[in-house]
Amino acid sequence: MDYLPASVQHWLDGPIDPHAQRRLESASQLVLGALTAIAFLVSYAASSVLLGLEVFAVGVLAFALVIVPPWPLLSVQPITFLPVRKTPLKLE
């Protein structure tokens, strides 16, 4: 991604720390489970599988729009990596 401007590269990078990633994974499992139950109930009540799929798809898209942007609160505890070595490592 070095060919992109720095502002676009920073926007696409979306750094996230491990603690926030675990929280988002738990939240996504909970939300997707709830969406599945809601879509099933709507589908059962309306006797329409297509309506249930539409409810689930709209819920997934709305949830993705909420969690996909690189929110600043998701990179509170970033991982710091070691710097790159300038000289090659000598193996003897």
PDB file of C-alpha atoms in Angstrom:
ATOM      1  CA  MET A   1       0.000   0.000   0.000  1.00  0.00           C
ATOM      2  CA  ASP A   2       2.997   2.301  -0.331  1.00  0.00           C
ATOM      3  CA  TYR A   3       1.652   3.674  -3.599  1.00  0.00           C
ATOM      4  CA  LEU A   4      -1.355   5.292  -1.866  1.00  0.00           C
ATOM      5  CA  PRO A   5      -1.259   8.771  -0.312  1.00  0.00           C
ATOM      6  CA  ALA A   6      -0.508   8.782   3.411  1.00  0.00           C
ATOM      7  CA  SER A   7      -3.983   9.998   4.381  1.00  0.00           C
ATOM      8  CA  VAL A   8      -5.700   7.213   2.420  1.00  0.00           C
ATOM      9  CA  GLN A   9      -3.245   4.626   3.716  1.00  0.00           C
ATOM     10  CA  HIS A  10      -3.891   5.668   7.328  1.00  0.00           C
ATOM     11  CA  TRP A  11      -7.652   5.513   6.757  1.00  0.00           C
ATOM     12  CA  LEU A  12      -7.459   2.029   5.214  1.00  0.00           C
ATOM     13  CA  ASP A  13      -5.000   0.690   7.775  1.00  0.00           C
ATOM     14  CA  GLY A  14      -7.390   0.814  10.730  1.00  0.00           C
ATOM     15  CA  PRO A  15      -5.075  -0.159  13.598  1.00  0.00           C
ATOM     16  CA  ILE A  16      -6.751  -2.058  16.410  1.00  0.00           C
ATOM     17  CA  ASP A  17      -5.394  -3.349  19.701  1.00  0.00           C
ATOM     18  CA  PRO A  18      -5.936  -6.956  20.883  1.00  0.00           C
ATOM     19  CA  HIS A  19      -8.281  -5.988  23.725  1.00  0.00           C
ATOM     20  CA  ALA A  20     -10.597  -4.088  21.399  1.00  0.00           C
ATOM     21  CA  GLN A  21     -10.463  -6.943  18.907  1.00  0.00           C
ATOM     22  CA  ARG A  22     -11.648  -9.402  21.572  1.00  0.00           C
ATOM     23  CA  ARG A  23     -14.465  -7.043  22.583  1.00  0.00           C
ATOM     24  CA  LEU A  24     -15.559  -6.644  18.965  1.00  0.00           C
ATOM     25  CA  GLU A  25     -15.467 -10.397  18.387  1.00  0.00           C
ATOM     26  CA  SER A  26     -17.695 -10.963  21.415  1.00  0.00           C
ATOM     27  CA  ALA A  27     -20.048  -8.179  20.360  1.00  0.00           C
ATOM     28  CA  SER A  28     -20.244  -9.498  16.805  1.00  0.00           C
ATOM     29  CA  GLN A  29     -21.083 -13.006  18.007  1.00  0.00           C
ATOM     30  CA  LEU A  30     -23.803 -11.600  20.240  1.00  0.00           C
ATOM     31  CA  VAL A  31     -25.248  -9.313  17.554  1.00  0.00           C
ATOM     32  CA  LEU A  32     -25.155 -11.970  14.831  1.00  0.00           C
ATOM     33  CA  GLY A  33     -26.859 -14.448  17.156  1.00  0.00           C
ATOM     34  CA  ALA A  34     -29.558 -11.912  17.991  1.00  0.00           C
ATOM     35  CA  LEU A  35     -29.990 -11.059  14.305  1.00  0.00           C
ATOM     36  CA  THR A  36     -30.387 -14.729  13.496  1.00  0.00           C
ATOM     37  CA  ALA A  37     -33.092 -15.135  16.126  1.00  0.00           C
ATOM     38  CA  ILE A  38     -34.906 -11.977  15.031  1.00  0.00           C
ATOM     39  CA  ALA A  39     -34.738 -12.960  11.356  1.00  0.00           C
ATOM     40  CA  PHE A  40     -36.057 -16.425  12.184  1.00  0.00           C
ATOM     41  CA  LEU A  41     -38.969 -15.040  14.189  1.00  0.00           C
ATOM     42  CA  VAL A  42     -39.854 -12.510  11.473  1.00  0.00           C
ATOM     43  CA  SER A  43     -39.577 -15.202   8.820  1.00  0.00           C
ATOM     44  CA  TYR A  44     -41.727 -17.594  10.826  1.00  0.00           C
ATOM     45  CA  ALA A  45     -44.377 -14.976  11.643  1.00  0.00           C
ATOM     46  CA  ALA A  46     -44.608 -13.749   8.048  1.00  0.00           C
ATOM     47  CA  SER A  47     -44.173 -17.223   6.482  1.00  0.00           C
ATOM     48  CA  SER A  48     -41.542 -15.761   4.196  1.00  0.00           C
ATOM     49  CA  VAL A  49     -37.962 -16.956   4.054  1.00  0.00           C
ATOM     50  CA  LEU A  50     -37.079 -14.031   1.802  1.00  0.00           C
ATOM     51  CA  LEU A  51     -38.251 -11.517   4.405  1.00  0.00           C
ATOM     52  CA  GLY A  52     -36.140 -13.244   7.052  1.00  0.00           C
ATOM     53  CA  LEU A  53     -33.088 -13.083   4.796  1.00  0.00           C
ATOM     54  CA  GLU A  54     -33.723  -9.405   4.104  1.00  0.00           C
ATOM     55  CA  VAL A  55     -33.996  -8.621   7.824  1.00  0.00           C
ATOM     56  CA  PHE A  56     -30.749 -10.501   8.489  1.00  0.00           C
ATOM     57  CA  ALA A  57     -28.923  -8.811   5.581  1.00  0.00           C
ATOM     58  CA  VAL A  58     -30.005  -5.316   6.649  1.00  0.00           C
ATOM     59  CA  GLY A  59     -28.931  -6.054  10.218  1.00  0.00           C
ATOM     60  CA  VAL A  60     -25.516  -7.335   9.118  1.00  0.00           C
ATOM     61  CA  LEU A  61     -24.953  -4.286   6.898  1.00  0.00           C
ATOM     62  CA  ALA A  62     -25.961  -1.897   9.683  1.00  0.00           C
ATOM     63  CA  PHE A  63     -23.695  -3.696  12.144  1.00  0.00           C
ATOM     64  CA  ALA A  64     -20.797  -3.625   9.665  1.00  0.00           C
ATOM     65  CA  LEU A  65     -21.246   0.118   9.162  1.00  0.00           C
ATOM     66  CA  VAL A  66     -20.980   0.577  12.910  1.00  0.00           C
ATOM     67  CA  ILE A  67     -17.905  -1.595  13.588  1.00  0.00           C
ATOM     68  CA  VAL A  68     -15.810  -1.395  10.398  1.00  0.00           C
ATOM     69  CA  PRO A  69     -14.640   2.261  10.519  1.00  0.00           C
ATOM     70  CA  PRO A  70     -11.348   2.768  12.383  1.00  0.00           C
ATOM     71  CA  TRP A  71     -12.723   4.307  15.575  1.00  0.00           C
ATOM     72  CA  PRO A  72     -10.101   5.959  17.818  1.00  0.00           C
ATOM     73  CA  LEU A  73     -11.309   4.044  20.878  1.00  0.00           C
ATOM     74  CA  LEU A  74     -10.248   0.774  19.228  1.00  0.00           C
ATOM     75  CA  SER A  75      -6.566   1.696  19.213  1.00  0.00           C
ATOM     76  CA  VAL A  76      -6.125   2.837  22.809  1.00  0.00           C
ATOM     77  CA  GLN A  77      -3.502   0.160  23.623  1.00  0.00           C
ATOM     78  CA  PRO A  78      -1.654  -0.384  20.322  1.00  0.00           C
ATOM     79  CA  ILE A  79       1.008  -3.021  19.868  1.00  0.00           C
ATOM     80  CA  THR A  80       4.505  -1.610  19.485  1.00  0.00           C
ATOM     81  CA  PHE A  81       6.776  -3.655  17.270  1.00  0.00           C
ATOM     82  CA  LEU A  82      10.553  -3.814  17.371  1.00  0.00           C
ATOM     83  CA  PRO A  83      12.361  -1.654  14.831  1.00  0.00           C
ATOM     84  CA  VAL A  84      13.688  -3.249  11.640  1.00  0.00           C
ATOM     85  CA  ARG A  85      17.353  -4.269  11.808  1.00  0.00           C
ATOM     86  CA  LYS A  86      19.635  -2.432   9.422  1.00  0.00           C
ATOM     87  CA  THR A  87      22.370  -5.064   9.399  1.00  0.00           C
ATOM     88  CA  PRO A  88      21.723  -8.709   8.577  1.00  0.00           C
ATOM     89  CA  LEU A  89      21.773 -11.202  11.396  1.00  0.00           C
ATOM     90  CA  LYS A  90      24.971 -13.308  11.400  1.00  0.00           C
ATOM     91  CA  LEU A  91      24.435 -16.990  12.058  1.00  0.00           C
ATOM     92  CA  GLU A  92      27.469 -19.012  13.119  1.00  0.00           C
TER      93      GLU A  92
END
